[in-house]
Short mmCIF file of N, CA and C in Angstrom, two decimals:
data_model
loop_
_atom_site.label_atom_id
_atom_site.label_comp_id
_atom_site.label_asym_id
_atom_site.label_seq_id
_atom_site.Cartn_x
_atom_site.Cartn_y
_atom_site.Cartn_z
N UNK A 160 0.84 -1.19 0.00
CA UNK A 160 0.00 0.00 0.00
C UNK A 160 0.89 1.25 0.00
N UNK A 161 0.51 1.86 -0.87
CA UNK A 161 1.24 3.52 -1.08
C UNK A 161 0.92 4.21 0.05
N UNK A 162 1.56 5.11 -0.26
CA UNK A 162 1.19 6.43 0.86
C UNK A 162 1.78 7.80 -0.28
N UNK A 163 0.85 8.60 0.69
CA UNK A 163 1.26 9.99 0.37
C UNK A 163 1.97 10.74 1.08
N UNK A 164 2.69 11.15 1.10
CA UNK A 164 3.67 11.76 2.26
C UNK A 164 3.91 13.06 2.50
N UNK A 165 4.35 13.98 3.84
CA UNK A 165 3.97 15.07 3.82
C UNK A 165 5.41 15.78 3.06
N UNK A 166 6.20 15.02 3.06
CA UNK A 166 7.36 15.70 2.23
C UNK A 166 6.63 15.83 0.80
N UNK A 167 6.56 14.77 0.01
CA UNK A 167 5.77 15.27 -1.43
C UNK A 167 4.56 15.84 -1.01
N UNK A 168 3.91 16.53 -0.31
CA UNK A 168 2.89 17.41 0.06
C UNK A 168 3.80 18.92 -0.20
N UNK A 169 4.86 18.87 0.67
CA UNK A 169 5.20 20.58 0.70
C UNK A 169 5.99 20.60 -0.89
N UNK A 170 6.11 19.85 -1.65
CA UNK A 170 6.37 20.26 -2.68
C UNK A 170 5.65 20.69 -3.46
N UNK A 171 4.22 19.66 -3.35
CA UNK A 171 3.46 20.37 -4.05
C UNK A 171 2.71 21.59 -3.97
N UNK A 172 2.51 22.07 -2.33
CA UNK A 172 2.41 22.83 -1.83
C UNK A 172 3.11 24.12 -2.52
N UNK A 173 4.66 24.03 -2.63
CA UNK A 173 5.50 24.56 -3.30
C UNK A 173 5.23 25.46 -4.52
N UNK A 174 4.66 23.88 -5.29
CA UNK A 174 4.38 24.66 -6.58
C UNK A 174 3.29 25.34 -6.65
N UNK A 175 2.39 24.86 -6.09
CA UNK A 175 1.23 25.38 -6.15
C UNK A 175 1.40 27.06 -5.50
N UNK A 176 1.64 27.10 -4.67
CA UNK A 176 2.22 29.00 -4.45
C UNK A 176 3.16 29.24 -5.15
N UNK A 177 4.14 28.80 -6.06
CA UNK A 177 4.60 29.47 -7.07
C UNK A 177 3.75 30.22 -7.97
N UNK A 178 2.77 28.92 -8.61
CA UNK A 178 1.98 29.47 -9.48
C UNK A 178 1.14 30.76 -9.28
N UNK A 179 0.40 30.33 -7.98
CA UNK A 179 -0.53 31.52 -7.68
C UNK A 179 0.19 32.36 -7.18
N UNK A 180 1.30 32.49 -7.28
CA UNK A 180 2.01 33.96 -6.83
C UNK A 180 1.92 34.90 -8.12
N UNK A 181 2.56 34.03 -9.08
CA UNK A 181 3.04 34.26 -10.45
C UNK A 181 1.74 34.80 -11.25
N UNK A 182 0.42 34.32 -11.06
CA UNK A 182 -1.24 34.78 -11.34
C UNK A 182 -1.45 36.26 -10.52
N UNK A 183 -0.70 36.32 -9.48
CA UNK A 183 -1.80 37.17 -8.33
C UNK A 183 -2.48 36.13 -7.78
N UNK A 184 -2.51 35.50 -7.53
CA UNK A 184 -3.59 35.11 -6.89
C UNK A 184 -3.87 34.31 -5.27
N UNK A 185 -3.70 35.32 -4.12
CA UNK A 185 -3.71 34.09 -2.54
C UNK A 185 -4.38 33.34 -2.55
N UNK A 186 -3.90 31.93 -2.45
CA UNK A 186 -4.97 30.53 -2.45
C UNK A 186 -4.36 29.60 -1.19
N UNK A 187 -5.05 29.07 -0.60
CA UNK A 187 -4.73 27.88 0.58
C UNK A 187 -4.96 26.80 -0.74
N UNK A 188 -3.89 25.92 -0.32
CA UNK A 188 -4.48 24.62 -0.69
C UNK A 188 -4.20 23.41 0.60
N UNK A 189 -4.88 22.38 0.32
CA UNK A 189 -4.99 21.18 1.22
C UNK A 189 -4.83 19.75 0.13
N UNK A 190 -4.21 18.51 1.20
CA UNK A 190 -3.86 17.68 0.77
C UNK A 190 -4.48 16.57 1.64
N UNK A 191 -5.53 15.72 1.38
CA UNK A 191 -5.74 14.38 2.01
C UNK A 191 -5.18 13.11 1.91
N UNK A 192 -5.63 12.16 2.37
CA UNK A 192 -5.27 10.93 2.30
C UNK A 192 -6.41 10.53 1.72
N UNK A 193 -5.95 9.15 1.06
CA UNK A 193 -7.15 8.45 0.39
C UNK A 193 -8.57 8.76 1.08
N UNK A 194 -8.97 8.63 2.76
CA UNK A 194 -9.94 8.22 3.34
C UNK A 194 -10.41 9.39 3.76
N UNK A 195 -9.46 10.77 3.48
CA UNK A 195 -10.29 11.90 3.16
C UNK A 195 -9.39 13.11 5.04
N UNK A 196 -8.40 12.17 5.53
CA UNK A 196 -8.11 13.26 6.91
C UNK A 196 -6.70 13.79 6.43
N UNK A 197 -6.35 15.13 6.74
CA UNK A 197 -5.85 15.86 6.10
C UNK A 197 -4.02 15.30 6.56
N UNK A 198 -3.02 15.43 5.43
CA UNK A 198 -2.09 15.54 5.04
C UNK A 198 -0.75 16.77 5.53
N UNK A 199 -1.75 18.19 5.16
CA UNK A 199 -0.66 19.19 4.58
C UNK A 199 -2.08 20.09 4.28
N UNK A 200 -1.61 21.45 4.82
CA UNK A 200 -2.67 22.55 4.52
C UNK A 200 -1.92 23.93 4.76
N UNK A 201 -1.63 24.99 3.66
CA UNK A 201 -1.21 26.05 3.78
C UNK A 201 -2.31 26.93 3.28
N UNK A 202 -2.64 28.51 4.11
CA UNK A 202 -2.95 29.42 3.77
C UNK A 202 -1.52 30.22 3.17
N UNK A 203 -1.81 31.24 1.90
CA UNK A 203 -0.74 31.99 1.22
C UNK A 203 -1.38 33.28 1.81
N UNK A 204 -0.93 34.29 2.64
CA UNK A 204 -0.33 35.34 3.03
C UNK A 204 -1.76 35.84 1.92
N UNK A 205 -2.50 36.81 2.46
CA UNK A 205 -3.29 37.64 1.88
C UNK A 205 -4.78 36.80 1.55
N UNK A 206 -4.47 35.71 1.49
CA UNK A 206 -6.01 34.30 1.06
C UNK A 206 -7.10 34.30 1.81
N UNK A 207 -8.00 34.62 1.86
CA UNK A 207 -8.99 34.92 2.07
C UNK A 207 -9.03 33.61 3.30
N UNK A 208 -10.00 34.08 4.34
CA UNK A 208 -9.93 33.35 5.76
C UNK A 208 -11.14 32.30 5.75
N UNK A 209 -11.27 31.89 4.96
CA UNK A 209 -12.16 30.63 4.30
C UNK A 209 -11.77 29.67 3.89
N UNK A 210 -10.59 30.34 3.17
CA UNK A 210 -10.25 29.39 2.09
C UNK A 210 -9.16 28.19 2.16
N UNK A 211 -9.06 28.16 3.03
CA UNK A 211 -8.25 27.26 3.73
C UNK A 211 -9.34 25.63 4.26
N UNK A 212 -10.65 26.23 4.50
CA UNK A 212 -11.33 25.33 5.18
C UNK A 212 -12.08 24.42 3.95
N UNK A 213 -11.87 25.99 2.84
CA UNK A 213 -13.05 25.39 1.27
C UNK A 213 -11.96 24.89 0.45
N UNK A 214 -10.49 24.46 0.54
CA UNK A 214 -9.84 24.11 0.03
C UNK A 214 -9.43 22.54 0.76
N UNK A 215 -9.62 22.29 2.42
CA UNK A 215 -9.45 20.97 2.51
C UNK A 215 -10.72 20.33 2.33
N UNK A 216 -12.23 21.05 2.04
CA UNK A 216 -13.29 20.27 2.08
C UNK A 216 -13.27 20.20 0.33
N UNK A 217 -12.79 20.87 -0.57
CA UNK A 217 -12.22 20.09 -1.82
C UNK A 217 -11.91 18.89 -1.84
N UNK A 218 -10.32 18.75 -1.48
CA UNK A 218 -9.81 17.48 -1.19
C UNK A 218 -10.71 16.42 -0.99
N UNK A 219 -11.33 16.83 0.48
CA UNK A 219 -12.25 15.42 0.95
C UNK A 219 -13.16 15.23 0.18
N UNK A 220 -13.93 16.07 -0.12
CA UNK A 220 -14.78 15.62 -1.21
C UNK A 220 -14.43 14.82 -2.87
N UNK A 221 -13.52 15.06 -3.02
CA UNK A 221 -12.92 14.06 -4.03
C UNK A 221 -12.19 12.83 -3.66
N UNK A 222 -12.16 12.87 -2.77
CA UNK A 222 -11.13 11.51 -1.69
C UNK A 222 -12.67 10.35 -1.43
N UNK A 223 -13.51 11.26 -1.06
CA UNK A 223 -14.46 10.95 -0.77
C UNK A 223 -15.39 9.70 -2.49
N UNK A 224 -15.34 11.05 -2.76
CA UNK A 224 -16.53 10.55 -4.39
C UNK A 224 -15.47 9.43 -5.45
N UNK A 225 -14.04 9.76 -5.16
CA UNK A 225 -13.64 9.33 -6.01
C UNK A 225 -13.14 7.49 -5.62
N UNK A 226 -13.26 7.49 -4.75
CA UNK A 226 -13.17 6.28 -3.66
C UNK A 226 -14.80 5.73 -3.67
N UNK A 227 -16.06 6.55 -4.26
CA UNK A 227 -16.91 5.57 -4.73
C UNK A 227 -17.03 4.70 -6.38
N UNK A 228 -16.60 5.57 -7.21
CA UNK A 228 -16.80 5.59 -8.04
C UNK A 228 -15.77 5.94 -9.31
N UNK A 229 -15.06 5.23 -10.30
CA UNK A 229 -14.37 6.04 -11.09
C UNK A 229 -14.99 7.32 -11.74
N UNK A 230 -16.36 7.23 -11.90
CA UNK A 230 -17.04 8.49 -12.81
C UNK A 230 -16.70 9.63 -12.33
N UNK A 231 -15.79 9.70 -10.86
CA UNK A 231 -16.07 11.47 -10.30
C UNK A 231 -14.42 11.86 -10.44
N UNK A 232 -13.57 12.18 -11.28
CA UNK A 232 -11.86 12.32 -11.61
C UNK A 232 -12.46 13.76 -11.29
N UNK A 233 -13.04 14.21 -10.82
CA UNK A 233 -12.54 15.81 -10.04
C UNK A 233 -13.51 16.55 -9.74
N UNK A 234 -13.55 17.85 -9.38
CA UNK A 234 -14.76 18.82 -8.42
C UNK A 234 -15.59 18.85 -9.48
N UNK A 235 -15.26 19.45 -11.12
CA UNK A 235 -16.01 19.67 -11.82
C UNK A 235 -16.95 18.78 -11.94
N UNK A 236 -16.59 17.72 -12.06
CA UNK A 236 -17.42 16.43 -12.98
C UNK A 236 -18.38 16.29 -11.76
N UNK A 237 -17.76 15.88 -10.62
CA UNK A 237 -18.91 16.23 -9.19
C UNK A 237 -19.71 16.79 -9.36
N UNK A 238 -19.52 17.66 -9.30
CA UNK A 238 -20.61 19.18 -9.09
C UNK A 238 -21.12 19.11 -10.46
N UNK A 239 -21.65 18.94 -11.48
CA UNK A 239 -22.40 18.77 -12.49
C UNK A 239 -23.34 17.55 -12.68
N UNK A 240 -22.26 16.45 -12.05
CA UNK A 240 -23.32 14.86 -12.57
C UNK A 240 -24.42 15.35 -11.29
N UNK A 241 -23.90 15.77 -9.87
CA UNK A 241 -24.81 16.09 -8.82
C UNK A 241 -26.31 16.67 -9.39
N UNK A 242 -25.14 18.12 -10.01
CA UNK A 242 -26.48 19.59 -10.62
C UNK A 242 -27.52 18.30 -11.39
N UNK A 243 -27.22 17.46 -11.77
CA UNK A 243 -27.93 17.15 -13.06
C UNK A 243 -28.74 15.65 -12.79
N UNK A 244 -28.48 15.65 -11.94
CA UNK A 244 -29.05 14.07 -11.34
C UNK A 244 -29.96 14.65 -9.85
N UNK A 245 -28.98 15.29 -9.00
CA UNK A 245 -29.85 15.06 -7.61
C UNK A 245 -28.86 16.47 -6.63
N UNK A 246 -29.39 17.07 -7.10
CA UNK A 246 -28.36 18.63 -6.44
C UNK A 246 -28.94 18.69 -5.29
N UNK A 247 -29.84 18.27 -4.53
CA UNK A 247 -30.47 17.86 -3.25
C UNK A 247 -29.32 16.88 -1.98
N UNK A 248 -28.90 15.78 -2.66
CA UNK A 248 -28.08 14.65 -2.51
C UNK A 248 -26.81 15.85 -2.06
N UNK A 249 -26.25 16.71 -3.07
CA UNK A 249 -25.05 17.04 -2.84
C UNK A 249 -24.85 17.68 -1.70
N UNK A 250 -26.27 18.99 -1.66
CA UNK A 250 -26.31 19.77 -0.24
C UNK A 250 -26.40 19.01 1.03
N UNK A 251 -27.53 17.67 0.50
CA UNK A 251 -27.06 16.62 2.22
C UNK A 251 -26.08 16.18 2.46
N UNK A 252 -25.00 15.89 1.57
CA UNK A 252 -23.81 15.32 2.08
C UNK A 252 -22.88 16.37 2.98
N UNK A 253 -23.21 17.44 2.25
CA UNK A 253 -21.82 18.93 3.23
C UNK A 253 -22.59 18.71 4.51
N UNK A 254 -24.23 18.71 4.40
CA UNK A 254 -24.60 18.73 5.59
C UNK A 254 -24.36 17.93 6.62
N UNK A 255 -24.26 16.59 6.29
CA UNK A 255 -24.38 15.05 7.34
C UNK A 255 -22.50 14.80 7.65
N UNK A 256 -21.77 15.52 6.62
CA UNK A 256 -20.52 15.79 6.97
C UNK A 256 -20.02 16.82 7.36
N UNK A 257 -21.05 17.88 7.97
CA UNK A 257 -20.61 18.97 8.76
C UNK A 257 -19.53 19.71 7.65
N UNK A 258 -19.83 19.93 6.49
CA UNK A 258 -19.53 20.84 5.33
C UNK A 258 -18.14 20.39 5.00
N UNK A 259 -18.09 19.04 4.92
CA UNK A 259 -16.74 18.75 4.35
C UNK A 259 -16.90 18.13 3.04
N UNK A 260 -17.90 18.16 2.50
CA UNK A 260 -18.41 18.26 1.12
C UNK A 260 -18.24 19.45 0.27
N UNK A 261 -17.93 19.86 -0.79
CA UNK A 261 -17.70 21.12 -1.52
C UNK A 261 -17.59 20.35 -2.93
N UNK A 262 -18.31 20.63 -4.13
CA UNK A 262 -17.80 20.67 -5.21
C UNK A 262 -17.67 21.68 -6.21
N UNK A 263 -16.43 21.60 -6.70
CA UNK A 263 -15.67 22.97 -7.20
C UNK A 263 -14.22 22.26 -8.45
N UNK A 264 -14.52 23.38 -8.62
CA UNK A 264 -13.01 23.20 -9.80
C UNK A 264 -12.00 23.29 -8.88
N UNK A 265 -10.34 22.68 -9.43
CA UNK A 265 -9.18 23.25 -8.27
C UNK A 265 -9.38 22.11 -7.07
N UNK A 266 -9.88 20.68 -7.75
CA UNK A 266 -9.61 20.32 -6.89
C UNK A 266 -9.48 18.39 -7.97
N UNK A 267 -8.39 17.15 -7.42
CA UNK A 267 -8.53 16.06 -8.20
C UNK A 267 -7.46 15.10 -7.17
N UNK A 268 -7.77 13.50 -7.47
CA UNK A 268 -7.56 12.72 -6.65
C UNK A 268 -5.89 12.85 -7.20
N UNK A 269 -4.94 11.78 -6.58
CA UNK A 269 -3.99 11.78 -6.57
C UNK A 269 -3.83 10.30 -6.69
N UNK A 270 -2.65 9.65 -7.66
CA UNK A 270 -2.27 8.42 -7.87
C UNK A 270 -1.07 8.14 -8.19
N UNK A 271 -0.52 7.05 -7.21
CA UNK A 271 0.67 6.59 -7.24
C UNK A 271 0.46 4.98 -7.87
N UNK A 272 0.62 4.93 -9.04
CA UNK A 272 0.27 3.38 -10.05
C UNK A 272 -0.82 2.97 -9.86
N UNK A 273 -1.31 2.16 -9.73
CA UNK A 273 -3.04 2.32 -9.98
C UNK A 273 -4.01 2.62 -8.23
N UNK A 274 -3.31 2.99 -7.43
CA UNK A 274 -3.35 3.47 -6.09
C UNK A 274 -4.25 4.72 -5.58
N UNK A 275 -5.04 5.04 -5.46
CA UNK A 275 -5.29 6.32 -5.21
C UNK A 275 -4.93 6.71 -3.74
N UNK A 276 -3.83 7.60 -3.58
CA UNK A 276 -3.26 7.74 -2.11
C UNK A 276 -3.44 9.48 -1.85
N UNK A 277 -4.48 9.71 -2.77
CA UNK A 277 -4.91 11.39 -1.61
C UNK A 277 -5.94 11.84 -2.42
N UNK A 278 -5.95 13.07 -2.51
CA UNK A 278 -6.69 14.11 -2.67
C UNK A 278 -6.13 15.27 -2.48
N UNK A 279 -6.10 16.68 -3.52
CA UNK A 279 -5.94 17.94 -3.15
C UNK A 279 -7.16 18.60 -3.48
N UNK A 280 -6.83 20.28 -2.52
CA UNK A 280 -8.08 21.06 -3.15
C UNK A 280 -7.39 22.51 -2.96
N UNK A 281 -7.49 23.37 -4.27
CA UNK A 281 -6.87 24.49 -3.83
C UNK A 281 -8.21 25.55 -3.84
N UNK A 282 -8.16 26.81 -3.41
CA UNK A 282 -8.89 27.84 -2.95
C UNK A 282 -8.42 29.10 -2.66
N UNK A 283 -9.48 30.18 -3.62
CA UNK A 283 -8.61 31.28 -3.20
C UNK A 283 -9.21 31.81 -4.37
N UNK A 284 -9.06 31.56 -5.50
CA UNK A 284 -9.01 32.26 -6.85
C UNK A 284 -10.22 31.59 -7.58
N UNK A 285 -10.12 31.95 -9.07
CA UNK A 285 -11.61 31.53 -9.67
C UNK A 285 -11.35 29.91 -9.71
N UNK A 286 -12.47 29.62 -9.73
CA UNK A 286 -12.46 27.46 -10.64
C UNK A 286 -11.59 27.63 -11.90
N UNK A 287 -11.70 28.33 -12.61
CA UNK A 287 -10.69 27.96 -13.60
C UNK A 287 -9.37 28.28 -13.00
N UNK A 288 -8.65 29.64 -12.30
CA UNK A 288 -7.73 29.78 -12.20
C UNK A 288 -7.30 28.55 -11.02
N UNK A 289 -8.29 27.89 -9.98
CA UNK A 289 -7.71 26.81 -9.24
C UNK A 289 -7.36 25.37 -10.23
N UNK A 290 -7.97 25.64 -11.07
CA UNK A 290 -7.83 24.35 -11.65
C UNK A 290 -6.06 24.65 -12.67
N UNK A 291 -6.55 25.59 -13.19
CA UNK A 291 -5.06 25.91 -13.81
C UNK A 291 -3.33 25.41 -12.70
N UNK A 292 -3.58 26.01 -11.57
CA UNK A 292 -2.78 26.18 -10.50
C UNK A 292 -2.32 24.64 -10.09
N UNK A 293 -3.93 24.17 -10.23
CA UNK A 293 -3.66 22.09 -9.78
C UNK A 293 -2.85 21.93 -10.87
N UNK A 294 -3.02 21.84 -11.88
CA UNK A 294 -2.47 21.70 -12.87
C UNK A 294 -0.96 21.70 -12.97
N UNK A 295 -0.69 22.86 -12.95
CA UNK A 295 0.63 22.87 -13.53
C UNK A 295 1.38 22.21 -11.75
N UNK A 296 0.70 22.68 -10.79
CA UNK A 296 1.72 21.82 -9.95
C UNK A 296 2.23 20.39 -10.07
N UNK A 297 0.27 19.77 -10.67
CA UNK A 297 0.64 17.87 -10.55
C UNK A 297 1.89 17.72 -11.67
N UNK A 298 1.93 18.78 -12.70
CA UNK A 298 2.54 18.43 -13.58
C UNK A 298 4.33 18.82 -13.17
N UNK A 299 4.32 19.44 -12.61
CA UNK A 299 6.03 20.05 -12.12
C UNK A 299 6.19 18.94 -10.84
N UNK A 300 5.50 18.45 -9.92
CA UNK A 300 5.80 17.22 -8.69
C UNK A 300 5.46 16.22 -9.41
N UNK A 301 5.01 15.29 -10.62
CA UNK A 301 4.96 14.38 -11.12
C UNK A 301 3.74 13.72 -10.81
N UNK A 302 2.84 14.40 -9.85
CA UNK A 302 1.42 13.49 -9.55
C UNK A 302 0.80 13.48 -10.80
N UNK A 303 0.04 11.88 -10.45
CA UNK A 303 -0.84 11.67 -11.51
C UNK A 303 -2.42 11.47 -10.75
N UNK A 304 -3.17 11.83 -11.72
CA UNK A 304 -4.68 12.49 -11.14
C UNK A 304 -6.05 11.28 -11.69
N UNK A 305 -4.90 10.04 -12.40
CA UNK A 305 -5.40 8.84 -12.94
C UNK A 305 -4.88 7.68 -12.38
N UNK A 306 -5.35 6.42 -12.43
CA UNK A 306 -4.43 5.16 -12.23
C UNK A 306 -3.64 4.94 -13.69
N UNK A 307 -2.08 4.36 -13.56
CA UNK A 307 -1.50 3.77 -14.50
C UNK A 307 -2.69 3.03 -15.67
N UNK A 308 -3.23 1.80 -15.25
CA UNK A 308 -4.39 1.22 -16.15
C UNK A 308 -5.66 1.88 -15.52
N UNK A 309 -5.63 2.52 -16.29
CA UNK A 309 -7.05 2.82 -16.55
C UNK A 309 -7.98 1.68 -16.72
N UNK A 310 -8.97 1.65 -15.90
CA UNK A 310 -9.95 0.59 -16.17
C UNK A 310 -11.26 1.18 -16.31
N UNK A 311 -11.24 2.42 -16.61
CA UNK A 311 -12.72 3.02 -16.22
C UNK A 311 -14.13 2.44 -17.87
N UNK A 312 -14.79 2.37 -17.47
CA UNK A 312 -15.28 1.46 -18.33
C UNK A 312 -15.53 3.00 -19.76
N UNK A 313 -15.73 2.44 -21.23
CA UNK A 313 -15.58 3.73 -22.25
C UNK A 313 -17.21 4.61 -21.50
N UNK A 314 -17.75 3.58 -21.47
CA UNK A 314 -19.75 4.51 -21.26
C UNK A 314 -19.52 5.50 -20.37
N UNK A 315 -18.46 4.73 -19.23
CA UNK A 315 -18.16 6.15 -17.70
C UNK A 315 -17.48 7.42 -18.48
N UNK A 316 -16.36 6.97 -19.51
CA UNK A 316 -15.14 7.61 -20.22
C UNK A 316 -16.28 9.17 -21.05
N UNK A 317 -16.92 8.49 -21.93
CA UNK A 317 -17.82 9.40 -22.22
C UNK A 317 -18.69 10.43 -21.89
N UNK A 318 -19.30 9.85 -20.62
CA UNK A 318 -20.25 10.68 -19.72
C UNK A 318 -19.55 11.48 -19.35
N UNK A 319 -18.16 11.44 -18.50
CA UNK A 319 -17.06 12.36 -18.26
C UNK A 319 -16.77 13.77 -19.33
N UNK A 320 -16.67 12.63 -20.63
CA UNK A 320 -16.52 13.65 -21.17
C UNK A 320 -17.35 15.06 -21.45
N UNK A 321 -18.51 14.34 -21.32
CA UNK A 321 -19.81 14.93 -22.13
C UNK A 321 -19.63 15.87 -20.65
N UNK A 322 -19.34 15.92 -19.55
CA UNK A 322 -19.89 16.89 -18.57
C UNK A 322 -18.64 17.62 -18.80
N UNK A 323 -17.30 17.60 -19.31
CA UNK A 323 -15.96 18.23 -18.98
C UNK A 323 -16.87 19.29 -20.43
N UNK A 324 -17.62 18.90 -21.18
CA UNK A 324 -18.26 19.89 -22.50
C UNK A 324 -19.28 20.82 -22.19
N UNK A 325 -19.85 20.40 -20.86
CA UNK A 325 -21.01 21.26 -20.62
C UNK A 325 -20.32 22.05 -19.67
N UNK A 326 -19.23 22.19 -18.57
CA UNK A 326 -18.80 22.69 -18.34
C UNK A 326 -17.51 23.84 -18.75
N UNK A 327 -17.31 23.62 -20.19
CA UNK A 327 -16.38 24.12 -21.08
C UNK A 327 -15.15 24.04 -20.71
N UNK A 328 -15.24 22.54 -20.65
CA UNK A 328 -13.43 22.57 -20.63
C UNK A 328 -13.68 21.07 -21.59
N UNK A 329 -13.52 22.11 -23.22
CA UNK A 329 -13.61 20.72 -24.26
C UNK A 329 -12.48 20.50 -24.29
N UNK A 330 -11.33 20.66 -23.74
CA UNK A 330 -9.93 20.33 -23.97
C UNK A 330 -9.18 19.29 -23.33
N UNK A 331 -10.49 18.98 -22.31
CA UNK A 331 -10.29 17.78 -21.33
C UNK A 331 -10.70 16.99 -21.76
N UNK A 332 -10.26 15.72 -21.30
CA UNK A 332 -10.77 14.14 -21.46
C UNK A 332 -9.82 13.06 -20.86
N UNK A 333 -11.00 12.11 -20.69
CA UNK A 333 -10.63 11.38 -19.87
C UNK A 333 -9.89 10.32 -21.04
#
């Protein structure tokens, strides 16, 4: 069994306030463990005094959904299949988890070979600019936000897609 560790946490940590320095932009981000209890959590100097709390309930909430199901690879896809199925369901879960539910952009699971060993969530700036920020960090610390084999079945692969289109990010895919 993998782990996530808090040393590769402050790196990513790292990058991730590089970036949003380099934007403007103060963002906390947070780092879970698979089962959703926290890792690693920085507020950046000026970040709004929320965002620290809406950035580890990111995390969990994808630690969370993504540990049911392959269909949920991040906040977006969350927060839309929810809007579009049962947006009722989503508000009871923050509730019955005392608001550690959130779905939002700027936030995706974490994988070490076909392992899922965390969750991040950053906060602070817009959904696109958090998602940008995840981004280029997983990509400068080497996290991957998929398993090695992919097993997700094509029908899940699609639906994904079809919501990464209604949300306008046609540039994504699973």
């Amino acid at each position: 069994m993998s782990k996530l560790r808090a040393t590769e946490c402050r790196e990513f940590i790292a990058a991730v306030s590089e970036k949003a320095a380099e934007m403007g932009v103060p963002i906390s981000v947070a780092i879970v463990g698979p089962e959703g209890h926290l890792i690693a959590l920085e507020r950046m100097d000026d970040a709004g005094f929320i965002t620290p709390d809406t950035a580890r309930a990111k995390a969990f909430t994808v630690a969370a959904f993504r540990s049911m199901s392959p269909r949920f690879s991040d906040g977006l896809v969350i927060q839309q299949w929810f809007k579009e199925r049962n947006p009722q369901m989503l508000v009871n879960a923050s509730v019955f988890t005392n608001g550690q539910v959130v779905a939002s952009g700027g936030c995706a699971p974490v994988f070490k070979g076909n392992e899922m060993v965390g969750a991040y969530g950053i906060s602070g700036a817009t959904g696109d600019q958090d998602e940008e920020i995840g981004q280029y960090a997983r990509a400068k610390v080497g996290w991957a936000h998929m398993p090695v084999d992919d097993t997700t079945p094509e029908s899940v692969k699609r639906h994904v897609n079809e919501i990464y289109g209604k949300v306008g990010l046609k540039d994504r895919a699973l």
